Short mmCIF file of C-alpha atoms in Angstrom, two decimals:
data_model
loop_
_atom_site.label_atom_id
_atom_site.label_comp_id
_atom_site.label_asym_id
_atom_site.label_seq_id
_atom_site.Cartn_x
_atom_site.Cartn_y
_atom_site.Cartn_z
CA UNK A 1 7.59 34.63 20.78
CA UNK A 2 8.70 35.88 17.69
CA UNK A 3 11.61 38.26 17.98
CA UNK A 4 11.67 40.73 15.35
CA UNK A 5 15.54 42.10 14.63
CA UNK A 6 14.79 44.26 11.80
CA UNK A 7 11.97 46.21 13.23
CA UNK A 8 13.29 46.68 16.71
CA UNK A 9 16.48 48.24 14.66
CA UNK A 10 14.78 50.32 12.30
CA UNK A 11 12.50 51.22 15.83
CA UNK A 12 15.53 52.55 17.20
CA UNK A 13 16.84 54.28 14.13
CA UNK A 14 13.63 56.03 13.27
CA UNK A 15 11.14 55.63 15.96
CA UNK A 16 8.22 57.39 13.28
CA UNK A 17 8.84 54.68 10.80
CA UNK A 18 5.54 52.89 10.09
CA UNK A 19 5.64 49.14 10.64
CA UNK A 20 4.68 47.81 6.90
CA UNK A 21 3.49 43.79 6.64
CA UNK A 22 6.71 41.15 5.65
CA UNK A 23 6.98 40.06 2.77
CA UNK A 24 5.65 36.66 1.96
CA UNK A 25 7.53 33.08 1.59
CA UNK A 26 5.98 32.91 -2.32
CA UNK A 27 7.13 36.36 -3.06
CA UNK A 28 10.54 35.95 -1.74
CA UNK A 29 11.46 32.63 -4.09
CA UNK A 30 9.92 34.54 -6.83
CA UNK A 31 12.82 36.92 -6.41
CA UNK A 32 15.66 34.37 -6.71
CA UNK A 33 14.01 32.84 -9.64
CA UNK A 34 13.48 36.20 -11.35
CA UNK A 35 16.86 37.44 -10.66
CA UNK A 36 18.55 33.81 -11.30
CA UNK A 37 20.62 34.50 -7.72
CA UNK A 38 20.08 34.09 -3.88
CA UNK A 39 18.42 36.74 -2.01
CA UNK A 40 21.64 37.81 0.60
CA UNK A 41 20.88 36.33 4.26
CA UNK A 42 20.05 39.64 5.78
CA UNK A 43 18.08 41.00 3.50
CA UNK A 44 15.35 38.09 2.91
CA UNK A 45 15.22 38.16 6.62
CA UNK A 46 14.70 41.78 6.91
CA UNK A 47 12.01 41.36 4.44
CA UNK A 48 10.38 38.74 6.39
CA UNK A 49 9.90 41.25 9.09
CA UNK A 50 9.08 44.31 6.92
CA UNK A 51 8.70 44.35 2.97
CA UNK A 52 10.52 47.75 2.71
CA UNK A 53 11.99 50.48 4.58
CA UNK A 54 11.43 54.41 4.09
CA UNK A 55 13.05 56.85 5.99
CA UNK A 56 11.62 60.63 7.45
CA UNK A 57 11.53 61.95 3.23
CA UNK A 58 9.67 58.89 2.14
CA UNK A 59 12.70 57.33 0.15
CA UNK A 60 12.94 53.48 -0.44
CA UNK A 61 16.03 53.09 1.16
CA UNK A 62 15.05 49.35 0.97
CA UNK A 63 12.73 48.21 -1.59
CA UNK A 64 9.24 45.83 -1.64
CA UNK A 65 10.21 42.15 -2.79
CA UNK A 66 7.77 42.95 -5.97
CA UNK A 67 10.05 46.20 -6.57
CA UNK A 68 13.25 44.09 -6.35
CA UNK A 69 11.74 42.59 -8.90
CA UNK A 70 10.88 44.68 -11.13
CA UNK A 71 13.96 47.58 -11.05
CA UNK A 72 16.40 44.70 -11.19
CA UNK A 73 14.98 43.25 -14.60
CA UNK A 74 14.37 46.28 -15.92
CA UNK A 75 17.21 47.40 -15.47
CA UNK A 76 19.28 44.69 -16.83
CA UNK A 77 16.66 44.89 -19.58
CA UNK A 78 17.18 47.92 -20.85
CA UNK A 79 19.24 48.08 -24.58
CA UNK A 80 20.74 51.38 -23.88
CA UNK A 81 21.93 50.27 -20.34
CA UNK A 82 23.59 47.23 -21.74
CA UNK A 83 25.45 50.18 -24.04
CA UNK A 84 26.01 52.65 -21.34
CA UNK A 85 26.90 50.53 -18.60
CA UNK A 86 29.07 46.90 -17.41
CA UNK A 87 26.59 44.39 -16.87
CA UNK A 88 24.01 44.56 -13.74
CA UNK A 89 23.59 40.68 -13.61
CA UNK A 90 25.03 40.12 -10.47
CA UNK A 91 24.27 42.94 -8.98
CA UNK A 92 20.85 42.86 -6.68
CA UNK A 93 19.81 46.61 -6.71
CA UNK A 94 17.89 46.94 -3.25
CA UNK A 95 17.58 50.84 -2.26
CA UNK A 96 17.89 53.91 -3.32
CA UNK A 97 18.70 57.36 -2.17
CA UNK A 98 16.51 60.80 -3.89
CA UNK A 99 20.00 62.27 -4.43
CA UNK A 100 20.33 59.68 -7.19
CA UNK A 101 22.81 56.75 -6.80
CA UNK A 102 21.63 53.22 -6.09
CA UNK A 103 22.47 50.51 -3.89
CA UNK A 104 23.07 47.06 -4.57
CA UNK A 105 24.37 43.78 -3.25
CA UNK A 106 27.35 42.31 -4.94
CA UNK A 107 29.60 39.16 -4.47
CA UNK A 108 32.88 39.40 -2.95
CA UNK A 109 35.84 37.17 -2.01
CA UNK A 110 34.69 38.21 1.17
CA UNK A 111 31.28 37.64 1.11
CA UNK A 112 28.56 40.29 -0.12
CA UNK A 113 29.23 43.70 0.22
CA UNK A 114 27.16 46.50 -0.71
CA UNK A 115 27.97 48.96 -3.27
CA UNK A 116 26.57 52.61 -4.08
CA UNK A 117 26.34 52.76 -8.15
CA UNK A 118 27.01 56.14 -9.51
CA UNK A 119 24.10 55.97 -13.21
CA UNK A 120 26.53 58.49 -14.19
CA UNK A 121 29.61 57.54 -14.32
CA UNK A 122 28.57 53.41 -13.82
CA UNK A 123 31.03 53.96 -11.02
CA UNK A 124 30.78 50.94 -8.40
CA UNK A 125 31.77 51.65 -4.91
CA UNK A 126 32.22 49.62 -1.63
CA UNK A 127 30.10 51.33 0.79
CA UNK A 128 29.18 49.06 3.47
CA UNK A 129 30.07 44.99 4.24
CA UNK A 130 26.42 45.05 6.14
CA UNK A 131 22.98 45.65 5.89
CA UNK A 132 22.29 46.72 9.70
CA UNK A 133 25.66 49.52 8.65
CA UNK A 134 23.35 50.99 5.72
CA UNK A 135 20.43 51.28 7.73
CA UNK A 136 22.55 52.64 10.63
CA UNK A 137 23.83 55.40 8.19
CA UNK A 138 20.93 55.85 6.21
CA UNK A 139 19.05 56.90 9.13
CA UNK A 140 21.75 58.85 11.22
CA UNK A 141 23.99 60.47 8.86
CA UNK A 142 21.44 62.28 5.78
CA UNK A 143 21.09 61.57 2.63
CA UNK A 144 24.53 62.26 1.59
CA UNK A 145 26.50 59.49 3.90
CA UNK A 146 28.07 57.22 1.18
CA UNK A 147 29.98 60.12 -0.58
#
């Protein structure tokens, strides 16, 4: 029996929440290859249980494989970004919140954290050492939790 972390948490969290499929092996490599780094632990496996996570508003507060794909290199595609902004390359933008900032996985010399990025002032800020502690927040505290 396969036992299903992710779900059961995000069950708990938001019992509404409509499962979604996982995201598959292929697609998953494609994102380490694409973004040149590892996919953190807990969020490949989280994405082998559910390719994305939306909460009660409809906001990707974890994004499809394909769309951690696709923000990420556009992002550190962009010529105006690479003006405005330090470098995103290794940063692995994952969520997002509709009051605007972004969240992203970053290395630490603890391990990876994850950081809330401000787009307008390209501040970077510790929010949480753990993906089950953004999920936790996202879904009990509102939209607002990382100020």
């Amino acid at each position: 029996m396969i036992h299903h972390v992710w779900r059961e948490l995000i069950g708990e969290l938001y019992p509404e929440a409509e499962p979604v499929p996982p995201a598959d092996e292929a697609v998953l490599a494609a994102v380490e290859r694409a973004l040149s780094l590892p996919l953190p632990f807990e969020l490949a496996s989280l994405l082998r249980e559910a390719d994305g996570v939306r909460n009660e508003y409809g906001d990707e507060i974890v994004w499809s494989a394909q769309r951690l794909i696709e923000d990420n290199l556009a992002m550190r595609g962009e010529p105006d970004y690479a003006e405005l902004y330090a470098p995103f390359d290794e940063m692995i933008f994952f969520g997002d919140s509709d009051m605007g900032p972004q969240f992203a996985y970053v290395h630490t010399d603890y391990g990876p954290g994850i950081v809330v990025w401000d787009h307008e002032t390209d501040r970077r800020r510790l929010a949480v050492v753990s993906l089950r502690d953004y999920l936790v927040r996202c879904f009990t505290q509102g939209n607002g939790w990382y100020r």
